[in-house]
Coordinates of C-alpha atoms and ligand atoms in Angstrom, one line a residue:
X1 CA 0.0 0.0 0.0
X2 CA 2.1 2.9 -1.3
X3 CA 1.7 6.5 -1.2
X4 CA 3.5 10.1 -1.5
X5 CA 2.1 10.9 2.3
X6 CA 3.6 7.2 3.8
X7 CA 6.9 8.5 4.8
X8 CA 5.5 11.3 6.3
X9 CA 2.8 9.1 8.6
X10 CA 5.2 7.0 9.2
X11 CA 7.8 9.4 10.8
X12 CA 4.8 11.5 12.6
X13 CA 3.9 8.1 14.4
X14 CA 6.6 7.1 15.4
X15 CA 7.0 6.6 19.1
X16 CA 11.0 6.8 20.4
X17 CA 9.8 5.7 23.9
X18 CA 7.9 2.7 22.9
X19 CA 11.1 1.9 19.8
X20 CA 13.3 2.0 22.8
X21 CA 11.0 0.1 25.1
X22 CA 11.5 -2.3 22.3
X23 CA 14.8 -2.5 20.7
X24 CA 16.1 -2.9 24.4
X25 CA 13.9 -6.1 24.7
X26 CA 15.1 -7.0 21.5
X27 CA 18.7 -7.2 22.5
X28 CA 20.2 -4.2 20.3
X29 CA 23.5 -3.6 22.0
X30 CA 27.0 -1.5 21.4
X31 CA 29.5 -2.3 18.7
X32 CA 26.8 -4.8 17.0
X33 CA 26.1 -5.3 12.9
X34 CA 22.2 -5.3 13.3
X35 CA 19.5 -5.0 10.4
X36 CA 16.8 -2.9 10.4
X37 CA 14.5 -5.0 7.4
X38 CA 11.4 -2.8 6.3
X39 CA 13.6 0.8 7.5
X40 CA 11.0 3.1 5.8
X41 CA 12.5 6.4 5.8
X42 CA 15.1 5.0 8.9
X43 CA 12.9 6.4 11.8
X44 CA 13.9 3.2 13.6
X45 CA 16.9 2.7 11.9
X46 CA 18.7 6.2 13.4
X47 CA 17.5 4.8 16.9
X48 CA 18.9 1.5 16.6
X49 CA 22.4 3.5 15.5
X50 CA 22.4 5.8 18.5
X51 CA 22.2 1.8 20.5
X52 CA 24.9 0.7 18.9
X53 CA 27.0 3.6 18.8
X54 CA 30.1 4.6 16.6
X55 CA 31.7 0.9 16.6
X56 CA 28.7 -0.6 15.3
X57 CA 26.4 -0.8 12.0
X58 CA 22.7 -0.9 11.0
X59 CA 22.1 -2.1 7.7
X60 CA 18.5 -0.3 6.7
X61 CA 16.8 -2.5 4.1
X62 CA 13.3 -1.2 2.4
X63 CA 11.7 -2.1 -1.4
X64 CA 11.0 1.7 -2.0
X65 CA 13.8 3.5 -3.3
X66 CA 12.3 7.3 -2.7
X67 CA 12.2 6.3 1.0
X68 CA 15.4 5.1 1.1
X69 CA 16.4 8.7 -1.0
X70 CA 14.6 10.8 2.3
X71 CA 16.2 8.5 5.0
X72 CA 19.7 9.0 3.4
X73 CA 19.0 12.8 3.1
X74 CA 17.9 12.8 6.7
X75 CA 20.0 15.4 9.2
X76 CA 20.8 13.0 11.5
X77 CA 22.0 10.3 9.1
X78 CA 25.4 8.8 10.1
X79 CA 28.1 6.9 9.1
X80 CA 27.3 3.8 11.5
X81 CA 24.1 3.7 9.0
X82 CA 24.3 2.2 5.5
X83 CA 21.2 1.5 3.2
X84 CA 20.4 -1.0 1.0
X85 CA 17.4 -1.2 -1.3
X86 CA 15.9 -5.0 -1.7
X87 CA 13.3 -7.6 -0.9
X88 CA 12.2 -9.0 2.2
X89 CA 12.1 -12.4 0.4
X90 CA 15.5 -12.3 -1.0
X91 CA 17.6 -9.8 1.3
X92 CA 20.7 -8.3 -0.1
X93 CA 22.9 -9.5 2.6
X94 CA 25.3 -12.0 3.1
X95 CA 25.0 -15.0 5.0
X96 CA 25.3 -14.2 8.8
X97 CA 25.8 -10.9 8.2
X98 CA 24.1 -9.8 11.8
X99 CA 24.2 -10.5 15.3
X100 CA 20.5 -9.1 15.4
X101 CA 17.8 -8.9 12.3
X102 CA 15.0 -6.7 13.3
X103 CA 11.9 -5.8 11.5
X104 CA 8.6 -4.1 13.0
X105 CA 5.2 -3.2 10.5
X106 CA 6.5 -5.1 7.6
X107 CA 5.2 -8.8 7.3
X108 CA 1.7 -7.0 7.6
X109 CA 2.1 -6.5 3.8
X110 CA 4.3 -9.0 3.1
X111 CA 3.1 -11.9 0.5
X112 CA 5.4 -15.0 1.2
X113 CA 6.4 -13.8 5.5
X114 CA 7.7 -17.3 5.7
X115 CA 10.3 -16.9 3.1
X116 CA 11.2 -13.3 4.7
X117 CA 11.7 -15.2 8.0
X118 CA 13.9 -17.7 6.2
X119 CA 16.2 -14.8 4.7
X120 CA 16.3 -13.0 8.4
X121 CA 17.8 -16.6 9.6
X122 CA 19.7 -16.7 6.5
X123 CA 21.7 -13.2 7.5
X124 CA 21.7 -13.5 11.2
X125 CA 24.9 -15.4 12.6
X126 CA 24.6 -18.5 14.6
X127 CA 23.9 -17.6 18.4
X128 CA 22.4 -14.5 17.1
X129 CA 18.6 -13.0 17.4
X130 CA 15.7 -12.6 15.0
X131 CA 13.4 -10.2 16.4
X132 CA 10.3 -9.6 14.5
X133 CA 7.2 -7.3 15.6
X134 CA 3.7 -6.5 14.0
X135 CA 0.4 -6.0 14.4
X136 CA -3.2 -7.9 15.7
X137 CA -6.4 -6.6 14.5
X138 CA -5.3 -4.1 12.6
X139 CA -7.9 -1.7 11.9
X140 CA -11.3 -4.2 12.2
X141 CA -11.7 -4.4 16.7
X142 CA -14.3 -2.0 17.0
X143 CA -17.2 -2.3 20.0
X144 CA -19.9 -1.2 18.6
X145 CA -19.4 -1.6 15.2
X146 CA -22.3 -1.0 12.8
X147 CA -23.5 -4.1 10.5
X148 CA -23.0 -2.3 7.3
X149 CA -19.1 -1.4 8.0
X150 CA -18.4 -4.6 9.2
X151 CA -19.4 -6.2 6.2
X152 CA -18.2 -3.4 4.3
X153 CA -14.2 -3.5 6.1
X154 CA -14.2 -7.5 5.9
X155 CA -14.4 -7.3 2.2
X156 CA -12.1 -4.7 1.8
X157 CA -9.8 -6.8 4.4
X158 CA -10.2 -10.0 1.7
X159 CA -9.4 -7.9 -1.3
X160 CA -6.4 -6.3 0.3
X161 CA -5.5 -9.6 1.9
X162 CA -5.0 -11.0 -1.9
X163 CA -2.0 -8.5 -2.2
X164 CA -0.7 -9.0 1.1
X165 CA -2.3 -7.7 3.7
X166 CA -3.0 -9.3 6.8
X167 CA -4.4 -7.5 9.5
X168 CA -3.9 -10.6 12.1
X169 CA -0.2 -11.1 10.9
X170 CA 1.2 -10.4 14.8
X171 CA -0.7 -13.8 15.9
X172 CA 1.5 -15.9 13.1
X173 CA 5.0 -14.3 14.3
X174 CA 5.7 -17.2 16.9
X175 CA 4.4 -20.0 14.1
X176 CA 6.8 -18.3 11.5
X177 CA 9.9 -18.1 13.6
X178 CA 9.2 -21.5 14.9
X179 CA 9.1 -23.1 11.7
X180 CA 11.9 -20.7 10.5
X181 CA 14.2 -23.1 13.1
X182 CA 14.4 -20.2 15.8
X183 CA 15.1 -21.9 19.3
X184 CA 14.8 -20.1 22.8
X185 CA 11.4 -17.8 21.1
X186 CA 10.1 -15.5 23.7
X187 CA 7.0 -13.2 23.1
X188 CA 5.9 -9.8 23.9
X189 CA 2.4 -8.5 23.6
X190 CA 1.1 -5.2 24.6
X191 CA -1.6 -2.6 23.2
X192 CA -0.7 -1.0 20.4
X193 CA -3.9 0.9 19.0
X194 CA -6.1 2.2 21.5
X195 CA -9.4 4.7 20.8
X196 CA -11.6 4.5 23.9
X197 CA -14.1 7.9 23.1
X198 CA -13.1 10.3 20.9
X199 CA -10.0 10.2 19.2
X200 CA -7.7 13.1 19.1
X201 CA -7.0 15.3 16.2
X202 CA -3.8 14.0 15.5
X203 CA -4.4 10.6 16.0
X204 CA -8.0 10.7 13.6
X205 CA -5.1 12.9 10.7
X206 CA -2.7 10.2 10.8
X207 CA -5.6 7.3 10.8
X208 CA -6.9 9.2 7.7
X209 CA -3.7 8.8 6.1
X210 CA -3.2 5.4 6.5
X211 CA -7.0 4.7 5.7
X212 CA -6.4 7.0 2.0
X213 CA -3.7 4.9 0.8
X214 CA -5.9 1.8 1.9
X215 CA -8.4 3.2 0.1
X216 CA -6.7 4.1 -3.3
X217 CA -5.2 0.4 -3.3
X218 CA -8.8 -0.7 -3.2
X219 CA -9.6 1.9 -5.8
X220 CA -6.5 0.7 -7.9
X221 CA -8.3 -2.9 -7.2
X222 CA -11.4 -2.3 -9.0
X223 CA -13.5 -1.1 -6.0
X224 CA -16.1 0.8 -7.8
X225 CA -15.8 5.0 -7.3
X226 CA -16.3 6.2 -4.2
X227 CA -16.9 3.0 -2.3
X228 CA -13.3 2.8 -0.1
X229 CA -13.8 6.8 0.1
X230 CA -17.0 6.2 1.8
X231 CA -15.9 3.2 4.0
X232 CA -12.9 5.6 5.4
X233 CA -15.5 8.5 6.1
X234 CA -17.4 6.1 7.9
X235 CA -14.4 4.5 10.4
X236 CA -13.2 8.0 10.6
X237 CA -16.8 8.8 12.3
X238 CA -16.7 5.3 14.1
X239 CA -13.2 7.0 15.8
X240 CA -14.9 10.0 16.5
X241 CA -17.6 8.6 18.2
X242 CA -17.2 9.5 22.2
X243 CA -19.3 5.6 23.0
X244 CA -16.6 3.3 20.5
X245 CA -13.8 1.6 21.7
X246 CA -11.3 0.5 19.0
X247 CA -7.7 -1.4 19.9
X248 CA -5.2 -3.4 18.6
X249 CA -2.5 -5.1 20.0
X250 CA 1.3 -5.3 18.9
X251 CA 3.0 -8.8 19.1
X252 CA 7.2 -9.2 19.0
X253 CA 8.4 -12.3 18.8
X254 CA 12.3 -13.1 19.0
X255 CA 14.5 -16.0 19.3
X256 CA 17.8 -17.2 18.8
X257 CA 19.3 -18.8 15.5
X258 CA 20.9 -22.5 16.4
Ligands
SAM301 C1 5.2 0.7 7.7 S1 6.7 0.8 6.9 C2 7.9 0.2 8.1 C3 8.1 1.1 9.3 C4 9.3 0.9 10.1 N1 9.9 -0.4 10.0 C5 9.0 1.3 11.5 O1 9.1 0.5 12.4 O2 8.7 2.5 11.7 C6 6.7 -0.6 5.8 C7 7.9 -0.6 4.9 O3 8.0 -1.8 4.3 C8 8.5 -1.7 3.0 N2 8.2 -2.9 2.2 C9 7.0 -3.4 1.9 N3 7.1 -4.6 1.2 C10 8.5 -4.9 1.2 C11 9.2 -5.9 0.8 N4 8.7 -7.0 0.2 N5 10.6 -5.9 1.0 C12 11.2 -4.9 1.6 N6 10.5 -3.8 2.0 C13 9.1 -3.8 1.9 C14 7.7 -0.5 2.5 O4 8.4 0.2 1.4 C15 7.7 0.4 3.7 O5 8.7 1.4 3.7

């Protein structure tokens, strides 16, 4: 799901205290070689260099050259950062490359996450960690929700979910790196999106940015005009409704390669 504004949400979401939170659990230490797989415009990717400091290296590695462009151009962009532009299912990386492959809000999108799991096992070094962390119930947990946008957001789920999409990917992390050989997997689950009343003006501008790519892909799909516009006007209101409670929960998984 691509689009001009993406960069731009995804640096105004991002959350240093919760990255940190996270890339601590994950292991991200001084003087490592870590990845960074799915680096955006290197929000995460800066934070992870500041952890490992001027003896180490973050690789970031993202399919979309123009983000790649804005995170090289970035101010704080350093020489302990290098990026590389490639597929998750084919990473352009050596074998055991890393002491720690890292990757947060990509399998959601990802067609084949099994064979992206394989390739983050594939760079990591034996005795090293795969650390992967996503989403569950991305946009559809909503109490109330109204009958018509329920049947309304589960189609649109199934016609994005043939491209990719999975809104329940965060559930499947432990499965993946299980099967992926990862020994030693611990899990960590905490809430991720939460709208209990009315949701705040910058929350409902960056929700309307996600939901307006969502909605051109569906567009670009064969969605007939103006249906995905009216299904986003519709959550949008759902959000802004002081008696709805939406949430979603965010799921890491990591665990060691043998
Ligand atoms: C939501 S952003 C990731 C945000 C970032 N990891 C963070 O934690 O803030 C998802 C990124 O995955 C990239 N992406 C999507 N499919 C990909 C693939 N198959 N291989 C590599 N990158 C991919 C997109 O270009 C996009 O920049």
């Amino acid at each position: 799901m691509e689009s001009a504004t993406e960069g731009q949400r995804i640096e105004r979401k991002h959350n240093h205290d919760l990255t940190a939170k996270q890339l601590t659990w994950a292991g991200v230490k001084a003087g490592q070689r870590v990845l960074d797989l799915g680096c955006a415009v290197g929000t995460t990717t800066r934070q992870m260099a500041e952890l490992v400091g001027p003896t180490g290296l973050v690789v970031g590695i993202d399919s979309s050259k123009p983000r790649l462009e804005e995170a090289r151009r970035h101010p704080d962009h350093r020489s302990s950062i290098e990026y590389r532009c490639g597929q998750a299912d084919a990473i352009p990386a050596g074998d055991a490359e890393f002491d720690l492959s890292w990757s947060r809000f990509l399998f959601e999108y990802l067609t084949d996450p099994r064979k992206a799991f394989s390739e983050m096992v594939r760079v990591t070094k034996p005795g090293g960690t795969v650390a992967v962390s996503d989403i569950d119930g991305n946009c559809i947990w909503h109490d109330p929700m109204p009958n018509e946008m329920a049947r309304e957001l589960e189609e649109a789920i199934q016609t994005l979910g043939h491209h990719g999409f999975d809104p329940n990917v965060g559930r499947k992390l432990y499965r993946y790196a299980w099967e992926a050989g990862l020994r030693e997997i611990e899990v960590d689950v905490r809430p991720y999106h939460v709208v209990a009343g009315k949701v705040s003006p910058e929350a409902e501008s960056l929700w309307r940015l996600k939901l307006e790519t969502a909605a051109r892909t569906l567009d670009g799909l064969g969605w007939e005009k103006g249906r995905a516009e009216h299904l986003v006007e519709n959550f949008l209101s759902l959000l802004r409704d002081e008696g709805t409670f939406s949430y979603s929960v965010l799921i890491s998984v990591k665990g060691k390669r043998l």
